[in-house]
Amino acid sequence: MLPIADWNEVFNSNWAKSVVAILGSIGAVGTAVWWVLSRFYRDRFKNLAQQAKSHRSQLADAQKTAQAGHQSLALLQQSHKQQSREIAVGHAKIERALLLLSQAKDKEVRYLQEGQRLLMQRNQLRVELVHHKGLSDTLVSQVTDRDGQLQTVRSELDERRRELDRGERRIRRAIQLDGFLWTAKALQRVPRFRPQSERRQAIISVVNLKGGVGKTTVAANLGATFARRGYRVLFVDLDLQGSLTDLLLPLDKIKMLHANGSLAQHFFDAASVAPTTKLGGFVQSVCRFPDGGSVDLLGASDNLGYTELTLTLRWLLKQGKSDNRFLLRRALHRPAIAKKYDIVIVDCPPFVNISCINALAASDHVVVPVTLDSRAMERVPVLLKRVLGSEKFRKSINCDLKILGIVANRTYREKLTLAETEAWSQLGTRCRDAAGEDVRRFETTIPISNEARDCNDLLEDKPPNSKATLTFAALADEIEQELPRECRRPATTLS
Ligand SMILES: Nc1ncnc2c1ncn2[C@@H]1O[C@H](COP(=O)(O)OP(=O)(O)O)[C@@H](O)[C@H]1O
Ligand SMILES: [Mg+2]
């Protein structure tokens, strides 16, 4: 190291001075440069500071933006998550939609097939439609035809209605007429009553408006008695109870006649439609007697009731060609029947119905059995007054009918008791009052007896000479005397 005096010498030396000058000039230049540079760098620094400031504020902004970005990123993440969930849900929905789509496609296929089937059906239906249209055209023309027919039927129907109204009025009138109904004027042709002398035959109705008085018993016994005497007897059973038929024929035979349609009801049915119906086809042979006598029967069963109703209604409504009150007359008065039978005995029902009227319209005679009790006796004057004795009846039904007589049945003994005699004579008076003239009462009375009740020996050739047989023979005698001579047969066994 140099001492301080040396340093002065150094400093006072030229070189030093030159160095100092140089240094000074360098310093001045340096200062100037420093000043310029400082100025420059100060400005520069300022600029930089400003830039830094602005960068800081930009950084702050950027940080804020970043923060905001973070937040929005978080939000975005959240929304991303949400969207992912939604996407998952969406996926599921899409899956489901795809499934539905495939199902829909299946359905579409099915619908297409169905559609094709329907199309085919439609085509077929079109064909059928064309066919049906043809049919419908035919039907329309048929309907038009039917319309015409309908009009005709309608007018016929109107006519029938008017007929029905007329019928109803007639039925009402008939109901009001009560018992006098049968005496109405005949509308259709009435067969002529051939006189007994011409027919040489007796038609006898056994009648009373009371049941159980012995009509069937008297009819059966009288017929059998006449047959034994040589008469050819035809019985006609017109009581729907068929008691006379039961007496004369066994049950199986009656059933057969019913099945064959050979009973009185069948005859009436046929005759009301065809008035020329012959009775012969309905009559049964019951027995033959050695003396030429015979018993035939037109039987009846309970079905006669239905036929009576039909005949009555048809008569009231004025239907049919013949007047149904005269069917039996037309048949019995035919020469063939008149030749075949000497006596016809008709067993009547206990009331005036169309069967009874048929019997009375055909008959020459009436026999009225009666029991001597008040109930039975009071029906006889009624029968005489309202039917047999009535002028209207005689005019419209039968003016040739004669009352042969009243016969007392089921008396206590052969000879009447005092009470019976009294009743019997009272009946005579009441009958005279009703008929306006004496009405014959037969001498013969029929006592009550088992034989008469059972009718066991009815068709025996030679029955025992029982009391009942003798009684009916006596009654037959009385009746025979009343018959015109040409109708009588010579008396035989029983007389
Ligand atoms: N004289 C008589 N004696 C005994 N019984 C009789 C006599 N007359 C009728 N009967 C009986 O009386 C009942 C009624 O007689 P029926 O002849 O059938 O009467 P209708 O025909 O009037 O109804 C019958 O059982 C019959 O046998
Ligand atoms: Mg009877």
Short mmCIF file of C-alpha atoms in Angstrom, two decimals, residues 69-246:
data_model
loop_
_atom_site.label_atom_id
_atom_site.label_comp_id
_atom_site.label_asym_id
_atom_site.label_seq_id
_atom_site.Cartn_x
_atom_site.Cartn_y
_atom_site.Cartn_z
CA GLY A 69 -65.25 -18.77 -13.32
CA HIS A 70 -64.80 -21.17 -10.38
CA GLN A 71 -68.23 -20.38 -9.13
CA SER A 72 -69.73 -20.72 -12.53
CA LEU A 73 -67.61 -23.85 -12.96
CA ALA A 74 -69.10 -25.19 -9.72
CA LEU A 75 -72.49 -24.16 -10.95
CA LEU A 76 -71.69 -25.69 -14.27
CA GLN A 77 -70.53 -28.82 -12.51
CA GLN A 78 -73.70 -28.83 -10.50
CA SER A 79 -75.74 -28.23 -13.56
CA HIS A 80 -73.59 -30.84 -15.31
CA LYS A 81 -74.45 -33.29 -12.60
CA GLN A 82 -78.05 -32.26 -12.81
CA GLN A 83 -77.91 -32.57 -16.56
CA SER A 84 -76.19 -35.98 -16.20
CA ARG A 85 -79.02 -37.04 -13.98
CA GLU A 86 -81.49 -35.61 -16.40
CA ILE A 87 -79.60 -37.28 -19.21
CA ALA A 88 -79.81 -40.57 -17.29
CA VAL A 89 -83.52 -39.99 -16.79
CA GLY A 90 -83.69 -38.96 -20.42
CA HIS A 91 -81.89 -42.15 -21.34
CA ALA A 92 -84.31 -44.17 -19.33
CA LYS A 93 -87.12 -42.32 -21.00
CA ILE A 94 -85.55 -42.91 -24.35
CA GLU A 95 -85.18 -46.60 -23.46
CA ARG A 96 -88.80 -46.70 -22.44
CA ALA A 97 -89.75 -44.73 -25.52
CA LEU A 98 -87.76 -47.19 -27.60
CA LEU A 99 -89.55 -50.06 -25.92
CA LEU A 100 -92.85 -48.37 -26.52
CA LEU A 101 -91.75 -47.69 -30.05
CA SER A 102 -90.94 -51.32 -30.62
CA GLN A 103 -94.25 -52.28 -29.05
CA ALA A 104 -95.93 -49.69 -31.19
CA LYS A 105 -94.16 -51.19 -34.17
CA ASP A 106 -95.42 -54.62 -33.22
CA LYS A 107 -98.85 -53.13 -32.85
CA GLU A 108 -98.47 -51.39 -36.15
CA VAL A 109 -97.63 -54.72 -37.74
CA ARG A 110 -100.60 -56.27 -36.08
CA TYR A 111 -102.80 -53.37 -37.08
CA LEU A 112 -101.52 -53.65 -40.59
CA GLN A 113 -102.39 -57.33 -40.63
CA GLU A 114 -105.74 -56.56 -39.07
CA GLY A 115 -106.21 -53.77 -41.57
CA GLN A 116 -105.52 -56.20 -44.38
CA ARG A 117 -107.93 -58.66 -42.93
CA LEU A 118 -110.56 -55.92 -42.61
CA LEU A 119 -109.84 -54.88 -46.13
CA MET A 120 -110.48 -58.39 -47.31
CA GLN A 121 -113.62 -58.49 -45.24
CA ARG A 122 -114.70 -55.18 -46.70
CA ASN A 123 -114.21 -56.54 -50.17
CA GLN A 124 -116.16 -59.62 -49.27
CA LEU A 125 -118.86 -57.46 -47.71
CA ARG A 126 -118.97 -55.43 -50.87
CA VAL A 127 -119.59 -58.60 -52.82
CA GLU A 128 -122.25 -59.59 -50.33
CA LEU A 129 -123.70 -56.11 -50.44
CA VAL A 130 -124.11 -56.39 -54.16
CA HIS A 131 -125.74 -59.76 -53.64
CA HIS A 132 -127.98 -58.41 -50.87
CA LYS A 133 -128.89 -55.44 -52.93
CA GLY A 134 -130.15 -57.85 -55.53
CA LEU A 135 -132.06 -59.66 -52.80
CA SER A 136 -133.35 -56.43 -51.35
CA ASP A 137 -134.63 -55.43 -54.76
CA THR A 138 -136.45 -58.73 -54.94
CA LEU A 139 -137.75 -58.20 -51.41
CA VAL A 140 -138.90 -54.70 -52.21
CA SER A 141 -140.92 -56.03 -55.08
CA GLN A 142 -142.23 -58.81 -52.83
CA VAL A 143 -143.08 -56.24 -50.14
CA THR A 144 -144.97 -54.26 -52.73
CA ASP A 145 -146.88 -57.42 -53.61
CA ARG A 146 -147.46 -58.13 -49.93
CA ASP A 147 -148.67 -54.56 -49.45
CA GLY A 148 -151.35 -55.27 -51.96
CA GLN A 149 -152.20 -58.51 -50.19
CA LEU A 150 -152.13 -56.69 -46.86
CA GLN A 151 -154.67 -54.23 -48.13
CA THR A 152 -156.91 -57.12 -49.13
CA VAL A 153 -156.37 -58.81 -45.77
CA ARG A 154 -157.07 -55.50 -44.01
CA SER A 155 -160.33 -55.05 -45.76
CA GLU A 156 -161.16 -58.70 -44.98
CA LEU A 157 -160.15 -58.05 -41.39
CA ASP A 158 -162.44 -55.02 -41.25
CA GLU A 159 -165.22 -57.17 -42.56
CA ARG A 160 -164.41 -59.84 -39.93
CA ARG A 161 -164.36 -57.14 -37.24
CA ARG A 162 -167.78 -55.98 -38.31
CA GLU A 163 -168.89 -59.62 -38.24
CA LEU A 164 -167.37 -59.98 -34.78
CA ASP A 165 -169.21 -56.87 -33.60
CA ARG A 166 -172.42 -58.28 -35.00
CA GLY A 167 -171.60 -61.59 -33.28
CA GLU A 168 -170.92 -59.83 -30.01
CA ARG A 169 -174.23 -58.00 -30.25
CA ARG A 170 -175.95 -61.32 -30.96
CA ILE A 171 -174.27 -62.99 -27.98
CA ARG A 172 -175.26 -60.06 -25.75
CA ARG A 173 -178.83 -60.33 -26.97
CA ALA A 174 -178.68 -64.10 -26.43
CA ILE A 175 -177.55 -63.57 -22.83
CA GLN A 176 -180.42 -61.15 -22.28
CA LEU A 177 -182.81 -63.68 -23.81
CA ASP A 178 -181.82 -66.16 -21.11
CA GLY A 179 -183.84 -69.38 -21.66
CA PHE A 180 -185.63 -68.07 -24.76
CA LEU A 181 -182.43 -67.88 -26.74
CA TRP A 182 -183.12 -71.00 -28.79
CA THR A 183 -186.34 -69.73 -30.31
CA ALA A 184 -184.52 -67.22 -32.52
CA LYS A 185 -185.53 -67.17 -36.18
CA ALA A 186 -183.63 -69.58 -38.39
CA LEU A 187 -181.22 -67.93 -40.79
CA GLN A 188 -179.91 -70.89 -42.68
CA ARG A 189 -182.08 -73.46 -44.41
CA VAL A 190 -183.94 -75.65 -41.95
CA PRO A 191 -184.49 -79.29 -42.93
CA ARG A 192 -188.13 -80.18 -43.30
CA PHE A 193 -189.81 -82.10 -40.47
CA ARG A 194 -190.91 -85.19 -42.31
CA PRO A 195 -194.25 -86.25 -40.77
CA GLN A 196 -194.25 -89.38 -38.69
CA SER A 197 -196.77 -91.02 -41.03
CA GLU A 198 -194.31 -90.57 -43.86
CA ARG A 199 -191.36 -91.90 -41.91
CA ARG A 200 -193.32 -94.64 -40.08
CA GLN A 201 -190.96 -94.15 -37.21
CA ALA A 202 -191.26 -92.68 -33.70
CA ILE A 203 -188.63 -90.39 -32.31
CA ILE A 204 -189.07 -90.01 -28.55
CA SER A 205 -187.03 -87.62 -26.41
CA VAL A 206 -186.80 -88.37 -22.72
CA VAL A 207 -186.41 -84.97 -21.17
CA ASN A 208 -186.55 -83.01 -17.91
CA LEU A 209 -184.70 -79.90 -16.79
CA LYS A 210 -183.62 -81.76 -13.65
CA GLY A 211 -180.80 -84.29 -13.34
CA GLY A 212 -181.20 -87.56 -11.43
CA VAL A 213 -184.94 -87.95 -12.06
CA GLY A 214 -184.44 -91.15 -14.09
CA LYS A 215 -184.29 -89.91 -17.71
CA THR A 216 -181.48 -92.34 -18.58
CA THR A 217 -183.04 -95.22 -16.61
CA VAL A 218 -186.44 -94.72 -18.23
CA ALA A 219 -184.93 -94.26 -21.72
CA ALA A 220 -182.76 -97.39 -21.40
CA ASN A 221 -185.53 -99.62 -20.03
CA LEU A 222 -188.13 -98.40 -22.52
CA GLY A 223 -185.73 -98.93 -25.44
CA ALA A 224 -184.81 -102.42 -24.23
CA THR A 225 -188.49 -103.31 -23.76
CA PHE A 226 -189.38 -102.15 -27.27
CA ALA A 227 -186.39 -104.01 -28.74
CA ARG A 228 -187.52 -107.25 -27.05
CA ARG A 229 -190.91 -106.70 -28.64
CA GLY A 230 -189.33 -106.69 -32.08
CA TYR A 231 -188.75 -102.98 -32.54
CA ARG A 232 -185.52 -101.84 -34.12
CA VAL A 233 -184.41 -99.29 -31.60
CA LEU A 234 -181.83 -96.56 -31.98
CA PHE A 235 -180.64 -94.92 -28.77
CA VAL A 236 -179.19 -91.43 -29.03
CA ASP A 237 -177.24 -90.34 -25.97
CA LEU A 238 -177.12 -86.55 -25.83
CA ASP A 239 -176.11 -86.17 -22.18
CA LEU A 240 -172.44 -85.34 -21.91
CA GLN A 241 -172.28 -87.55 -18.82
CA GLY A 242 -172.71 -90.47 -21.25
CA SER A 243 -174.69 -92.53 -18.68
CA LEU A 244 -176.76 -94.30 -21.33
CA THR A 245 -173.61 -95.14 -23.30
CA ASP A 246 -172.03 -96.50 -20.09
#
